[in-house]
XYZ file of C-alpha atoms in Angstrom:
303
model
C 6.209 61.575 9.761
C 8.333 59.326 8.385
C 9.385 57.309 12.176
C 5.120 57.135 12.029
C 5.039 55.043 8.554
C 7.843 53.198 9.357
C 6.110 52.095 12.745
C 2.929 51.303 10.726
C 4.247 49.188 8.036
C 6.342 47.092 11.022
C 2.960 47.087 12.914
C 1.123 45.931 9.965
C 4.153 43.136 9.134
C 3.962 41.776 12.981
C 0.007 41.393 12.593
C 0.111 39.791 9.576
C 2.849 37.608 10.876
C 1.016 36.491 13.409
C -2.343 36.005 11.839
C -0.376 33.626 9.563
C 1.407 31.376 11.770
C 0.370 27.840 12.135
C -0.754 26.030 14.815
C 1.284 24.043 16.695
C 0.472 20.834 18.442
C 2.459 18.364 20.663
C 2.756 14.580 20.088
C -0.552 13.841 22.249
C -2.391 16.604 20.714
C -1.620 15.501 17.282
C -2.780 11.818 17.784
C -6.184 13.220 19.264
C -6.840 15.498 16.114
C -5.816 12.558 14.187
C -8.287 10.233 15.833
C -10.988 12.797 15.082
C -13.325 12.684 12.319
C -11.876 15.628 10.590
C -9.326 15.906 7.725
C -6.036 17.155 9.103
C -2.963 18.723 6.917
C 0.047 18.166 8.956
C 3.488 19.878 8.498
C 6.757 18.253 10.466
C 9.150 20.539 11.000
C 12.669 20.267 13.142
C 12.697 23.554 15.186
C 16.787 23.830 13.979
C 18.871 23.977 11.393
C 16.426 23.360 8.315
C 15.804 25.786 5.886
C 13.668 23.876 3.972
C 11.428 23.417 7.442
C 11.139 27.862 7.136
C 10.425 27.783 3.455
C 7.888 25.155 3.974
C 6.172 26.758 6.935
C 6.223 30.101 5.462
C 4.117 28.861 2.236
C 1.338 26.856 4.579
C 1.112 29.591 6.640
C -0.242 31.972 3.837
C -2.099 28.898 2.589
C -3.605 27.859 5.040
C -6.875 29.635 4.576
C -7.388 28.609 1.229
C -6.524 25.117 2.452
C -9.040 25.091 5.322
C -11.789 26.720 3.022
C -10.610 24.052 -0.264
C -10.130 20.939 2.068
C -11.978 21.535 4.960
C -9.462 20.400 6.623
C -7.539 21.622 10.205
C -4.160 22.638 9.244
C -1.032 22.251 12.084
C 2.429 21.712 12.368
C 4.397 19.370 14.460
C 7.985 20.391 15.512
C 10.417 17.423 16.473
C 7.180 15.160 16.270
C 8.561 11.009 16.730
C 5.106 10.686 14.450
C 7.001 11.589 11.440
C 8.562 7.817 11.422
C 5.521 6.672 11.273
C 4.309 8.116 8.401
C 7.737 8.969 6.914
C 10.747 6.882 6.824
C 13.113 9.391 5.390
C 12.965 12.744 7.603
C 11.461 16.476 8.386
C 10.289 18.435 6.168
C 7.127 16.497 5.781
C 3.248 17.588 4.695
C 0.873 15.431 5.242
C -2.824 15.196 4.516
C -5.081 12.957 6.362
C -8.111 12.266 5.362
C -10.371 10.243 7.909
C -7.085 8.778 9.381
C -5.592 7.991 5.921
C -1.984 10.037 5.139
C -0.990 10.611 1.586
C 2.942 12.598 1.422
C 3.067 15.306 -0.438
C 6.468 15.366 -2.725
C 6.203 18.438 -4.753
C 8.003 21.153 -5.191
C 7.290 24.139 -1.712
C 4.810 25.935 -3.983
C 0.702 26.487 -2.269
C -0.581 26.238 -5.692
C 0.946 23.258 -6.462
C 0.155 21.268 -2.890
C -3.612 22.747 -3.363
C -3.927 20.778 -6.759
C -2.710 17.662 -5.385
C -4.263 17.644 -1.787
C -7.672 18.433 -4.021
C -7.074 15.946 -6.308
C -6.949 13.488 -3.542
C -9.433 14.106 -1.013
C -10.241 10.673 -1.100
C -7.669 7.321 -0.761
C -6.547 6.390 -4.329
C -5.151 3.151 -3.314
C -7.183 -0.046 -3.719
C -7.370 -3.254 -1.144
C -7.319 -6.195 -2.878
C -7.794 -9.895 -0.835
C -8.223 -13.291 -2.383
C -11.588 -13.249 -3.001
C -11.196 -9.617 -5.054
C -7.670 -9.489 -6.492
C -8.771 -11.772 -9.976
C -12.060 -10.385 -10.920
C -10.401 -6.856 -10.373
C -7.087 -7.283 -12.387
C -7.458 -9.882 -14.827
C -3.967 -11.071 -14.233
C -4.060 -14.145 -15.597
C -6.158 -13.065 -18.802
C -3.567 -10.330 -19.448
C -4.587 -7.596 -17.295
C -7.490 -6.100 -19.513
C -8.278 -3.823 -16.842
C -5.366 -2.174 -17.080
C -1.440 -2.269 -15.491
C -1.569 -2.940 -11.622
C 0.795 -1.947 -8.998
C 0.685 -4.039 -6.345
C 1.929 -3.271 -2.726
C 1.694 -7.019 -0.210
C 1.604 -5.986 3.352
C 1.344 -7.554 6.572
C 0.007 -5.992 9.961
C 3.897 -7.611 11.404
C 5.674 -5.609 8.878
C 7.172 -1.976 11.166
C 8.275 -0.616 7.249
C 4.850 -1.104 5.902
C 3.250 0.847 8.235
C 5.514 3.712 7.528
C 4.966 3.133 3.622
C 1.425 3.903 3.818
C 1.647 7.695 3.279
C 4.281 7.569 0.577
C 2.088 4.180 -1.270
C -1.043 6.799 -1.333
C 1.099 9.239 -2.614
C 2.558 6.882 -5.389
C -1.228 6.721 -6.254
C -2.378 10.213 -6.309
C 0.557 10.515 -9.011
C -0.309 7.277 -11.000
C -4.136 7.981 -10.428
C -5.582 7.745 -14.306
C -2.807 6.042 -15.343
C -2.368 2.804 -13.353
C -3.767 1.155 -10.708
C -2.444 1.094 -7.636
C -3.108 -1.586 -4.594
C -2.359 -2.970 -1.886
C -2.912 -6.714 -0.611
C -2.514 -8.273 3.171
C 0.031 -11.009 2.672
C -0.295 -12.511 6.359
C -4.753 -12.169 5.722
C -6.848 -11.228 3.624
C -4.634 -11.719 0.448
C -2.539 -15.454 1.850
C -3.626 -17.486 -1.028
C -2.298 -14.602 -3.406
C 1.019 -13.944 -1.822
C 1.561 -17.608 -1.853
C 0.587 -17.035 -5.594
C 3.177 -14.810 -6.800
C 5.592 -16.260 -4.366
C 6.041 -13.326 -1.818
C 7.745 -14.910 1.175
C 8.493 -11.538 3.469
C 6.867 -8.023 3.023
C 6.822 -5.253 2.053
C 7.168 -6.528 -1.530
C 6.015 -4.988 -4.480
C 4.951 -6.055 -8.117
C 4.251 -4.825 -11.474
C 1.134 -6.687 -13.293
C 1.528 -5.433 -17.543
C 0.551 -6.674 -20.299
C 0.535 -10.310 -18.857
C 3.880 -9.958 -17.595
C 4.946 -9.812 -13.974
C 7.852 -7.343 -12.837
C 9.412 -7.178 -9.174
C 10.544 -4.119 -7.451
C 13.837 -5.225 -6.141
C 15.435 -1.705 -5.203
C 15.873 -0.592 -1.972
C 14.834 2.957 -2.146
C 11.483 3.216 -0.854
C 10.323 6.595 -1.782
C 7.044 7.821 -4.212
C 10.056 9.273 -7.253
C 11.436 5.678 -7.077
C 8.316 3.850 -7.091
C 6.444 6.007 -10.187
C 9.767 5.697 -12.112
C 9.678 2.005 -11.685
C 5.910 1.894 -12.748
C 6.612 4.491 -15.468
C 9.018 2.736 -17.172
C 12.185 1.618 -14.922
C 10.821 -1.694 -14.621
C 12.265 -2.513 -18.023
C 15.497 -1.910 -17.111
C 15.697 -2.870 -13.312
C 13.430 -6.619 -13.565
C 13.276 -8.994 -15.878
C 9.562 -10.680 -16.564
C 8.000 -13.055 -15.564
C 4.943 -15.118 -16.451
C 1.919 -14.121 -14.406
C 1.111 -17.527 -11.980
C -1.918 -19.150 -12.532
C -4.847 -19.544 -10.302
C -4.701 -21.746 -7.392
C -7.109 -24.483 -7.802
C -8.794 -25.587 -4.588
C -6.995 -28.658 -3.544
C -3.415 -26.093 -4.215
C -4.262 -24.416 -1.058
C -5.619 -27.619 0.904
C -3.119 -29.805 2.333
C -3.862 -33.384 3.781
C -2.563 -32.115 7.136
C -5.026 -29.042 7.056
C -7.815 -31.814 6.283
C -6.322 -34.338 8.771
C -6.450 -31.161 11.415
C -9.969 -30.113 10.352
C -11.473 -33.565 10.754
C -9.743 -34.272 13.742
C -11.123 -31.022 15.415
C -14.525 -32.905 15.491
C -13.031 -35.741 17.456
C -11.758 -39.127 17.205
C -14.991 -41.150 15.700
C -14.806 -38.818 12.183
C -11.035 -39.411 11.892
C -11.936 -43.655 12.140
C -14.439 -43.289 9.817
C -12.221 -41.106 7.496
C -9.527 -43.373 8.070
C -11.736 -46.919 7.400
C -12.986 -45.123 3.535
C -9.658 -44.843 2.664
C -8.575 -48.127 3.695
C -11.694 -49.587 1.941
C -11.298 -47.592 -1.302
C -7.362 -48.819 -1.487
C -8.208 -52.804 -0.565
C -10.618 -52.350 -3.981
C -8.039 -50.824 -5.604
C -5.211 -53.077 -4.879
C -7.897 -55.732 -5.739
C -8.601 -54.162 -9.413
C -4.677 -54.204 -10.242
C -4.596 -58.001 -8.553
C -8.126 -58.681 -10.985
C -6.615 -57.601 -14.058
C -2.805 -58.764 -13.347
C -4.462 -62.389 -13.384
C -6.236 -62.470 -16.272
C -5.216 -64.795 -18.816
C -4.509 -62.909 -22.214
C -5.335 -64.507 -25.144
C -3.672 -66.119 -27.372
C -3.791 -66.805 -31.584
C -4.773 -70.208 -30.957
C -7.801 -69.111 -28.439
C -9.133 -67.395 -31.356
């Protein structure tokens, strides 16, 4: 009787065992679920020598109904995936949650409650594109930032690291959400004028809009505990301030060679014509300063 329970509960263990395991995709597989139009939680895993891979894929496997039902999401897991660079610069374990195509990391502790909240919480992007046309009207950074403190992430489609700091910048967000604003501009496009702005010469570089005052992430630890310290505070002791620049005027982003180039585009008989105005308009200057360089002044006995 006893051989009989002991073969039940083992039976029972081995069902529910496998009725919890995850699925698990290749490389190729995982880029077409990604590609889908579903919302995908991903777990990398190494398939050796990681503890922290078991404890991870032991909680997501029990969770993973109530994060299909929650999310309505596919969940799957990725053993020695070479997607996790792309997503993650550090290493496995890594949970990810894409929604539409967009990864946020997840950084808590290995608790299903816990990653629930969170991947809830952010079922939708939290971080916000800014270009030239938006950045001003949406941050007041010039006025003093009335719309409240702005982290700001400048990006460029060249940049190999900023691709891979797309999950973690979306998680810096989900944990800032309600507190500050987090964005991210196109230094090399959409955002050019504003990068030249604030003087960003290379990406990814990232800064701290508070109060009026401009801060500059200088470390070199590119992780979501690193970046919400900075915005929570760090950046008093790590940067020194900095006024906020002022707003380009037109003619700051307009050089005479980019007008030379423009007008020249149309052919040779707008460049002459160009060219005769301003020889025109400086023979009547020249002949002004000549005019009044002439003039006899007057003297007491004139008068």
């Amino acid at each position: 009787m006893f051989f009989c329970k002991l073969i039940l509960v083992l039976f029972i263990g081995v069902i529910t065992n496998c009725s919890a395991s995850i699925e698990r995709v290749d490389d190729s597989d995982l880029i077409h679920i990604l590609t889908g139009e579903g919302d995908v939680v991903a777990l990398f895993t190494r398939a050796t020598n990681c503890g922290e891979c078991v404890e991870y894929e032991r909680v997501i496997a029990n969770a993973q109904d109530e994060l299909k039902q929650t999310l309505g999401a596919s969940v799957v897991q990725a053993h020695d995936s070479n997607l996790i660079h792309i997503y993650d610069p550090s290493r496995e374990p890594a949970l990810l949650y894409f929604r539409r195509g967009i990864p946020i990391l997840y950084t808590g502790d290995i608790n299903a409650e816990e990653i629930l909240h969170f991947f809830s919480d952010n079922r939708e992007p939290a971080v916000k594109e800014l270009s030239d046309e938006t950045f001003e009207h949406l941050t007041q950074a010039s006025t003093g930032a009335t719309t409240g403190d702005w982290f700001i992430f400048f990006n460029s489609a060249e940049c190999v690291l900023c691709q891979r700091l797309y999950a973690i910048w979306e998680s810096v967000a989900g944990k800032l959400k309600r507190k500050i604003n987090v964005a991210r501009v196109n230094a090399l496009a959409a955002g050019v004028s504003t990068a030249k702005r604030f003087n960003v010469v290379e990406t990814p570089e990232f800064i701290l809009l508070r109060q009026g005052k401009l801060y500059r992430y200088t470390l070199k630890e590119f992780t979501p505990q690193a970046f919400i310290e900075f915005a929570e505070g760090g950046f008093a002791k790590t940067s020194h301030p900095e006024p906020v620049p002022p707003i380009a005027g037109l003619m700051d982003d307009i050089s005479l060679k980019q007008i030379l180039q423009h007008v020249s585009s149309y052919g040779p008989l707008p460049l002459a014509i160009v060219g005769g105005l301003s020889l025109i308009i400086l023979v009547y200057i020249l002949k002004s300063v000549c005019k009044s360089s002439a003039k006899p002044k007057k003297t007491k006995k004139d008068k």
